[in-house]
Amino acid sequence: MPMEERIFTFENDSIKITYDAKRCIHAAECVKGLKKVFDPDKRPWIQPEHEEAENIAEVVQHCPTGALHYEAKDENLENERTPAMNTVSVTPDGPIYFKGDIEIQAHDGSVIKRDSRFALCRCGKSGNKPACDNSHKNIPFSAPAHIPRKTFEDETFQKDDGKLILKVLKDGPILVEGNYQIYSETSQPVKSSKNIALCRCGGSSNKPFCDGTHKKIGFEHDSTQN
């Protein structure tokens, strides 16, 4: 099924902040970056009147899931920018984060979402697939973050820019197509233009890559169905 949205808006004269509660996994980058604006102990929990718009904009762009975005209302404030390089970041026992010029497609090529930041569920249990919703914390999910460099040894990198397409296959992995840099906490960044299939079912023995286990365990998700 397509991703759900639950959008809230907070604004002042200079900036409008949108918050999608369905995509927030409480990474808390906003709270750590600017707690006088982003404070979960207050109501409303986002209060843009307490800081300059430029500083709020900078913190919003550190939200790894894309739950937070902003729009400039003041001509002196730049609109949100797309990251110059597409990146894929694998986290241990958690989601895969994407940044860049992202287009999420269903298996039939229809566009589900365009964004600059996204967190992919890889435990297979999210109620908002293909987005992560923190379900991995409620089950015994284990996934190393190491990226074997040999996977990309024969790849010739072409360029830094271009669209990063995430194609959500029916009952299967997500295909990554485009130019990107992939890395993890334990692996050095590797630039690549190689198409890769990332596991979404949680069962692959070759994480983060798909090994066909989704067929054996009966993983189901069709992003074209309402």
PDB file of C-alpha atoms in Angstrom:
ATOM      1  CA  MET A   1       0.000   0.000   0.000  1.00  0.00           C
ATOM      2  CA  PRO A   2       1.138   3.602  -0.557  1.00  0.00           C
ATOM      3  CA  MET A   3       2.744   5.465   2.307  1.00  0.00           C
ATOM      4  CA  GLU A   4       0.408   7.277   4.674  1.00  0.00           C
ATOM      5  CA  GLU A   5       0.799  10.948   5.584  1.00  0.00           C
ATOM      6  CA  ARG A   6      -0.197  12.909   8.678  1.00  0.00           C
ATOM      7  CA  ILE A   7       0.947  16.458   8.039  1.00  0.00           C
ATOM      8  CA  PHE A   8       1.063  19.267  10.596  1.00  0.00           C
ATOM      9  CA  THR A   9       2.080  22.849   9.818  1.00  0.00           C
ATOM     10  CA  PHE A  10       3.866  25.381  12.034  1.00  0.00           C
ATOM     11  CA  GLU A  11       4.797  28.839  10.793  1.00  0.00           C
ATOM     12  CA  ASN A  12       5.701  32.440  11.469  1.00  0.00           C
ATOM     13  CA  ASP A  13       6.193  35.411   9.159  1.00  0.00           C
ATOM     14  CA  SER A  14       9.452  34.024   7.709  1.00  0.00           C
ATOM     15  CA  ILE A  15       9.156  30.242   7.522  1.00  0.00           C
ATOM     16  CA  LYS A  16       6.591  27.444   7.257  1.00  0.00           C
ATOM     17  CA  ILE A  17       7.564  24.061   8.718  1.00  0.00           C
ATOM     18  CA  THR A  18       5.715  20.893   7.729  1.00  0.00           C
ATOM     19  CA  TYR A  19       5.879  17.782   9.881  1.00  0.00           C
ATOM     20  CA  ASP A  20       4.767  14.328   8.712  1.00  0.00           C
ATOM     21  CA  ALA A  21       4.136  12.330  11.886  1.00  0.00           C
ATOM     22  CA  LYS A  22       3.905   9.095   9.872  1.00  0.00           C
ATOM     23  CA  ARG A  23       7.554   9.383   8.765  1.00  0.00           C
ATOM     24  CA  CYS A  24       9.067  10.545  12.055  1.00  0.00           C
ATOM     25  CA  ILE A  25      11.103   7.855  13.832  1.00  0.00           C
ATOM     26  CA  HIS A  26      12.366  10.166  16.595  1.00  0.00           C
ATOM     27  CA  ALA A  27      15.941  10.394  15.416  1.00  0.00           C
ATOM     28  CA  ALA A  28      15.857  13.678  17.375  1.00  0.00           C
ATOM     29  CA  GLU A  29      18.273  15.574  15.139  1.00  0.00           C
ATOM     30  CA  CYS A  30      15.927  18.561  15.355  1.00  0.00           C
ATOM     31  CA  VAL A  31      15.738  18.411  19.155  1.00  0.00           C
ATOM     32  CA  LYS A  32      19.516  18.138  19.488  1.00  0.00           C
ATOM     33  CA  GLY A  33      20.010  20.909  16.962  1.00  0.00           C
ATOM     34  CA  LEU A  34      17.533  23.496  18.242  1.00  0.00           C
ATOM     35  CA  LYS A  35      15.547  22.504  21.303  1.00  0.00           C
ATOM     36  CA  LYS A  36      14.047  25.948  21.884  1.00  0.00           C
ATOM     37  CA  VAL A  37      12.115  25.404  18.638  1.00  0.00           C
ATOM     38  CA  PHE A  38      11.773  21.600  18.626  1.00  0.00           C
ATOM     39  CA  ASP A  39      10.782  20.468  22.125  1.00  0.00           C
ATOM     40  CA  PRO A  40       8.663  17.303  22.477  1.00  0.00           C
ATOM     41  CA  ASP A  41       7.781  18.288  26.054  1.00  0.00           C
ATOM     42  CA  LYS A  42       5.934  21.415  24.897  1.00  0.00           C
ATOM     43  CA  ARG A  43       2.649  21.950  23.062  1.00  0.00           C
ATOM     44  CA  PRO A  44       2.847  22.651  20.243  1.00  0.00           C
ATOM     45  CA  TRP A  45       6.166  20.857  20.109  1.00  0.00           C
ATOM     46  CA  ILE A  46       7.408  23.023  17.223  1.00  0.00           C
ATOM     47  CA  GLN A  47       7.558  26.767  17.987  1.00  0.00           C
ATOM     48  CA  PRO A  48       9.319  28.646  15.162  1.00  0.00           C
ATOM     49  CA  GLU A  49       8.808  32.029  16.824  1.00  0.00           C
ATOM     50  CA  HIS A  50      11.719  31.291  19.174  1.00  0.00           C
ATOM     51  CA  GLU A  51      14.552  31.380  16.581  1.00  0.00           C
ATOM     52  CA  GLU A  52      15.730  33.019  13.387  1.00  0.00           C
ATOM     53  CA  ALA A  53      14.363  31.368  10.252  1.00  0.00           C
ATOM     54  CA  GLU A  54      17.848  30.710   8.812  1.00  0.00           C
ATOM     55  CA  ASN A  55      18.816  28.611  11.839  1.00  0.00           C
ATOM     56  CA  ILE A  56      15.546  26.698  11.767  1.00  0.00           C
ATOM     57  CA  ALA A  57      16.001  25.948   8.069  1.00  0.00           C
ATOM     58  CA  GLU A  58      19.482  24.558   8.671  1.00  0.00           C
ATOM     59  CA  VAL A  59      18.265  22.193  11.397  1.00  0.00           C
ATOM     60  CA  VAL A  60      15.231  21.017   9.401  1.00  0.00           C
ATOM     61  CA  GLN A  61      17.517  19.836   6.606  1.00  0.00           C
ATOM     62  CA  HIS A  62      19.279  17.490   9.051  1.00  0.00           C
ATOM     63  CA  CYS A  63      16.088  15.465   9.597  1.00  0.00           C
ATOM     64  CA  PRO A  64      17.148  12.085   8.132  1.00  0.00           C
ATOM     65  CA  THR A  65      13.671  10.756   7.330  1.00  0.00           C
ATOM     66  CA  GLY A  66      12.145  13.709   5.499  1.00  0.00           C
ATOM     67  CA  ALA A  67       9.475  14.050   8.190  1.00  0.00           C
ATOM     68  CA  LEU A  68      10.445  17.727   8.486  1.00  0.00           C
ATOM     69  CA  HIS A  69      10.544  20.187   5.598  1.00  0.00           C
ATOM     70  CA  TYR A  70      10.270  23.941   5.305  1.00  0.00           C
ATOM     71  CA  GLU A  71       9.150  26.620   2.886  1.00  0.00           C
ATOM     72  CA  ALA A  72      10.575  30.146   2.843  1.00  0.00           C
ATOM     73  CA  LYS A  73       8.050  32.951   3.393  1.00  0.00           C
ATOM     74  CA  ASP A  74      10.688  35.672   3.589  1.00  0.00           C
ATOM     75  CA  GLU A  75      12.469  36.688   0.377  1.00  0.00           C
ATOM     76  CA  ASN A  76      15.757  36.779   2.295  1.00  0.00           C
ATOM     77  CA  LEU A  77      15.488  33.075   3.172  1.00  0.00           C
ATOM     78  CA  GLU A  78      16.512  30.453   0.624  1.00  0.00           C
ATOM     79  CA  ASN A  79      14.085  27.669  -0.130  1.00  0.00           C
ATOM     80  CA  GLU A  80      15.058  24.152   0.879  1.00  0.00           C
ATOM     81  CA  ARG A  81      17.845  22.841  -1.324  1.00  0.00           C
ATOM     82  CA  THR A  82      18.370  19.374  -2.751  1.00  0.00           C
ATOM     83  CA  PRO A  83      21.665  17.838  -1.559  1.00  0.00           C
ATOM     84  CA  ALA A  84      24.426  18.130  -4.157  1.00  0.00           C
ATOM     85  CA  MET A  85      25.233  14.409  -3.979  1.00  0.00           C
ATOM     86  CA  ASN A  86      22.949  11.398  -3.652  1.00  0.00           C
ATOM     87  CA  THR A  87      23.904   9.350  -0.598  1.00  0.00           C
ATOM     88  CA  VAL A  88      22.867   5.972   0.808  1.00  0.00           C
ATOM     89  CA  SER A  89      23.637   5.442   4.501  1.00  0.00           C
ATOM     90  CA  VAL A  90      23.196   1.998   6.092  1.00  0.00           C
ATOM     91  CA  THR A  91      22.588   2.003   9.845  1.00  0.00           C
ATOM     92  CA  PRO A  92      23.161  -0.990  12.142  1.00  0.00           C
ATOM     93  CA  ASP A  93      19.934  -2.780  13.139  1.00  0.00           C
ATOM     94  CA  GLY A  94      17.868   0.021  11.598  1.00  0.00           C
ATOM     95  CA  PRO A  95      16.788   1.746   8.399  1.00  0.00           C
ATOM     96  CA  ILE A  96      18.719   2.822   5.325  1.00  0.00           C
ATOM     97  CA  TYR A  97      18.797   6.595   4.915  1.00  0.00           C
ATOM     98  CA  PHE A  98      18.758   8.272   1.510  1.00  0.00           C
ATOM     99  CA  LYS A  99      19.573  11.885   0.674  1.00  0.00           C
ATOM    100  CA  GLY A 100      19.518  13.573  -2.716  1.00  0.00           C
ATOM    101  CA  ASP A 101      17.219  14.030  -5.665  1.00  0.00           C
ATOM    102  CA  ILE A 102      15.010  11.088  -4.721  1.00  0.00           C
ATOM    103  CA  GLU A 103      12.109   9.643  -6.674  1.00  0.00           C
ATOM    104  CA  ILE A 104      10.294   6.679  -5.133  1.00  0.00           C
ATOM    105  CA  GLN A 105       8.468   4.572  -7.708  1.00  0.00           C
ATOM    106  CA  ALA A 106       6.099   1.624  -7.551  1.00  0.00           C
ATOM    107  CA  HIS A 107       6.993  -1.446  -9.614  1.00  0.00           C
ATOM    108  CA  ASP A 108       4.812  -0.163 -12.478  1.00  0.00           C
ATOM    109  CA  GLY A 109       6.822   3.052 -12.706  1.00  0.00           C
ATOM    110  CA  SER A 110       4.222   5.311 -11.092  1.00  0.00           C
ATOM    111  CA  VAL A 111       5.692   7.901  -8.737  1.00  0.00           C
ATOM    112  CA  ILE A 112       4.886   7.420  -5.058  1.00  0.00           C
ATOM    113  CA  LYS A 113       6.955  10.244  -3.646  1.00  0.00           C
ATOM    114  CA  ARG A 114       9.579  12.820  -4.569  1.00  0.00           C
ATOM    115  CA  ASP A 115      11.770  14.007  -1.738  1.00  0.00           C
ATOM    116  CA  SER A 116      15.287  14.943  -0.656  1.00  0.00           C
ATOM    117  CA  ARG A 117      15.422  12.625   2.384  1.00  0.00           C
ATOM    118  CA  PHE A 118      13.949   9.202   3.106  1.00  0.00           C
ATOM    119  CA  ALA A 119      14.300   6.324   5.597  1.00  0.00           C
ATOM    120  CA  LEU A 120      13.720   2.835   4.169  1.00  0.00           C
ATOM    121  CA  CYS A 121      12.305   0.030   6.322  1.00  0.00           C
ATOM    122  CA  ARG A 122      14.486  -3.072   6.114  1.00  0.00           C
ATOM    123  CA  CYS A 123      13.040  -5.176   8.942  1.00  0.00           C
ATOM    124  CA  GLY A 124       9.900  -5.960   6.923  1.00  0.00           C
ATOM    125  CA  LYS A 125       7.482  -5.034   9.712  1.00  0.00           C
ATOM    126  CA  SER A 126       6.751  -1.335   9.146  1.00  0.00           C
ATOM    127  CA  GLY A 127       3.096  -0.397   9.012  1.00  0.00           C
ATOM    128  CA  ASN A 128       3.957   2.366   6.547  1.00  0.00           C
ATOM    129  CA  LYS A 129       6.100   0.545   3.978  1.00  0.00           C
ATOM    130  CA  PRO A 130       8.391   1.304   2.317  1.00  0.00           C
ATOM    131  CA  ALA A 131       9.122   3.956   4.965  1.00  0.00           C
ATOM    132  CA  CYS A 132      10.591   3.025   8.336  1.00  0.00           C
ATOM    133  CA  ASP A 133       8.275   3.511  11.328  1.00  0.00           C
ATOM    134  CA  ASN A 134      10.626   2.196  14.054  1.00  0.00           C
ATOM    135  CA  SER A 135       9.108  -1.316  14.033  1.00  0.00           C
ATOM    136  CA  HIS A 136      12.661  -2.719  14.029  1.00  0.00           C
ATOM    137  CA  LYS A 137      12.920  -1.651  17.683  1.00  0.00           C
ATOM    138  CA  ASN A 138       9.985  -3.849  18.692  1.00  0.00           C
ATOM    139  CA  ILE A 139      11.241  -7.100  17.182  1.00  0.00           C
ATOM    140  CA  PRO A 140      14.546  -9.011  17.334  1.00  0.00           C
ATOM    141  CA  PHE A 141      15.937  -7.443  14.137  1.00  0.00           C
ATOM    142  CA  SER A 142      19.676  -7.644  13.541  1.00  0.00           C
ATOM    143  CA  ALA A 143      21.379  -6.158  10.492  1.00  0.00           C
ATOM    144  CA  PRO A 144      25.054  -5.224  10.214  1.00  0.00           C
ATOM    145  CA  ALA A 145      25.921  -1.916   8.617  1.00  0.00           C
ATOM    146  CA  HIS A 146      29.090  -3.067   6.867  1.00  0.00           C
ATOM    147  CA  ILE A 147      29.222  -2.513   3.098  1.00  0.00           C
ATOM    148  CA  PRO A 148      31.535  -4.976   1.318  1.00  0.00           C
ATOM    149  CA  ARG A 149      33.683  -2.934  -1.067  1.00  0.00           C
ATOM    150  CA  LYS A 150      34.020  -5.929  -3.407  1.00  0.00           C
ATOM    151  CA  THR A 151      30.395  -5.360  -4.373  1.00  0.00           C
ATOM    152  CA  PHE A 152      31.491  -2.217  -6.216  1.00  0.00           C
ATOM    153  CA  GLU A 153      35.076  -3.119  -7.226  1.00  0.00           C
ATOM    154  CA  ASP A 154      34.374  -3.266 -10.960  1.00  0.00           C
ATOM    155  CA  GLU A 155      32.133  -0.223 -11.029  1.00  0.00           C
ATOM    156  CA  THR A 156      33.227   2.913 -12.885  1.00  0.00           C
ATOM    157  CA  PHE A 157      31.644   5.970 -11.324  1.00  0.00           C
ATOM    158  CA  GLN A 158      30.137   8.373 -13.830  1.00  0.00           C
ATOM    159  CA  LYS A 159      29.074  11.601 -12.086  1.00  0.00           C
ATOM    160  CA  ASP A 160      27.797  13.079  -8.834  1.00  0.00           C
ATOM    161  CA  ASP A 161      24.426  14.458  -9.899  1.00  0.00           C
ATOM    162  CA  GLY A 162      21.179  13.115 -11.334  1.00  0.00           C
ATOM    163  CA  LYS A 163      18.033  11.543  -9.970  1.00  0.00           C
ATOM    164  CA  LEU A 164      18.194   8.681  -7.477  1.00  0.00           C
ATOM    165  CA  ILE A 165      15.339   6.294  -8.269  1.00  0.00           C
ATOM    166  CA  LEU A 166      14.084   3.917  -5.584  1.00  0.00           C
ATOM    167  CA  LYS A 167      11.832   1.365  -7.257  1.00  0.00           C
ATOM    168  CA  VAL A 168       9.665  -0.589  -4.809  1.00  0.00           C
ATOM    169  CA  LEU A 169       9.171  -4.062  -6.262  1.00  0.00           C
ATOM    170  CA  LYS A 170       5.943  -5.887  -5.460  1.00  0.00           C
ATOM    171  CA  ASP A 171       6.554  -8.306  -2.558  1.00  0.00           C
ATOM    172  CA  GLY A 172      10.292  -7.820  -3.054  1.00  0.00           C
ATOM    173  CA  PRO A 173      13.328  -5.574  -2.629  1.00  0.00           C
ATOM    174  CA  ILE A 174      13.838  -1.948  -3.497  1.00  0.00           C
ATOM    175  CA  LEU A 175      15.963  -1.284  -6.575  1.00  0.00           C
ATOM    176  CA  VAL A 176      18.344   1.677  -6.414  1.00  0.00           C
ATOM    177  CA  GLU A 177      19.146   3.276  -9.757  1.00  0.00           C
ATOM    178  CA  GLY A 178      21.327   6.326 -10.361  1.00  0.00           C
ATOM    179  CA  ASN A 179      24.541   7.906  -9.130  1.00  0.00           C
ATOM    180  CA  TYR A 180      25.196   7.734  -5.411  1.00  0.00           C
ATOM    181  CA  GLN A 181      27.681   7.394  -2.586  1.00  0.00           C
ATOM    182  CA  ILE A 182      27.031   4.486  -0.224  1.00  0.00           C
ATOM    183  CA  TYR A 183      28.515   4.167   3.252  1.00  0.00           C
ATOM    184  CA  SER A 184      27.895   3.093   6.836  1.00  0.00           C
ATOM    185  CA  GLU A 185      29.295   3.691  10.313  1.00  0.00           C
ATOM    186  CA  THR A 186      31.824   0.918   9.713  1.00  0.00           C
ATOM    187  CA  SER A 187      32.508   1.314   5.987  1.00  0.00           C
ATOM    188  CA  GLN A 188      34.262   4.009   3.998  1.00  0.00           C
ATOM    189  CA  PRO A 189      32.143   5.805   1.358  1.00  0.00           C
ATOM    190  CA  VAL A 190      32.068   4.231  -2.105  1.00  0.00           C
ATOM    191  CA  LYS A 191      30.871   6.166  -5.154  1.00  0.00           C
ATOM    192  CA  SER A 192      28.859   4.081  -7.578  1.00  0.00           C
ATOM    193  CA  SER A 193      26.380   4.060 -10.438  1.00  0.00           C
ATOM    194  CA  LYS A 194      25.663   0.355 -10.022  1.00  0.00           C
ATOM    195  CA  ASN A 195      22.023  -0.718  -9.744  1.00  0.00           C
ATOM    196  CA  ILE A 196      21.546  -2.560  -6.466  1.00  0.00           C
ATOM    197  CA  ALA A 197      18.649  -4.430  -4.818  1.00  0.00           C
ATOM    198  CA  LEU A 198      18.237  -3.743  -1.106  1.00  0.00           C
ATOM    199  CA  CYS A 199      16.461  -6.182   1.208  1.00  0.00           C
ATOM    200  CA  ARG A 200      13.071  -5.057   2.583  1.00  0.00           C
ATOM    201  CA  CYS A 201      11.851  -8.324   4.119  1.00  0.00           C
ATOM    202  CA  GLY A 202      14.379  -8.462   6.958  1.00  0.00           C
ATOM    203  CA  GLY A 203      15.450 -12.018   6.150  1.00  0.00           C
ATOM    204  CA  SER A 204      18.360 -11.711   3.741  1.00  0.00           C
ATOM    205  CA  SER A 205      21.605 -13.355   4.823  1.00  0.00           C
ATOM    206  CA  ASN A 206      23.457 -10.809   2.697  1.00  0.00           C
ATOM    207  CA  LYS A 207      22.129  -7.576   4.236  1.00  0.00           C
ATOM    208  CA  PRO A 208      21.774  -4.857   3.157  1.00  0.00           C
ATOM    209  CA  PHE A 209      21.389  -6.582  -0.215  1.00  0.00           C
ATOM    210  CA  CYS A 210      18.524  -8.831  -1.314  1.00  0.00           C
ATOM    211  CA  ASP A 211      19.240 -12.568  -1.649  1.00  0.00           C
ATOM    212  CA  GLY A 212      15.759 -13.763  -2.612  1.00  0.00           C
ATOM    213  CA  THR A 213      14.642 -14.665   0.910  1.00  0.00           C
ATOM    214  CA  HIS A 214      11.446 -12.606   0.483  1.00  0.00           C
ATOM    215  CA  LYS A 215      10.096 -15.356  -1.781  1.00  0.00           C
ATOM    216  CA  LYS A 216      10.748 -18.078   0.813  1.00  0.00           C
ATOM    217  CA  ILE A 217       9.137 -16.261   3.737  1.00  0.00           C
ATOM    218  CA  GLY A 218       6.157 -14.866   1.835  1.00  0.00           C
ATOM    219  CA  PHE A 219       6.933 -11.172   2.247  1.00  0.00           C
ATOM    220  CA  GLU A 220       4.068  -9.036   0.952  1.00  0.00           C
ATOM    221  CA  HIS A 221       3.855  -5.371  -0.025  1.00  0.00           C
ATOM    222  CA  ASP A 222       2.362  -3.828  -3.132  1.00  0.00           C
ATOM    223  CA  SER A 223       2.915  -0.053  -3.216  1.00  0.00           C
ATOM    224  CA  THR A 224       0.310   0.379  -5.990  1.00  0.00           C
ATOM    225  CA  GLN A 225      -2.636  -0.852  -3.897  1.00  0.00           C
ATOM    226  CA  ASN A 226      -4.828   1.505  -1.883  1.00  0.00           C
TER     227      ASN A 226
END
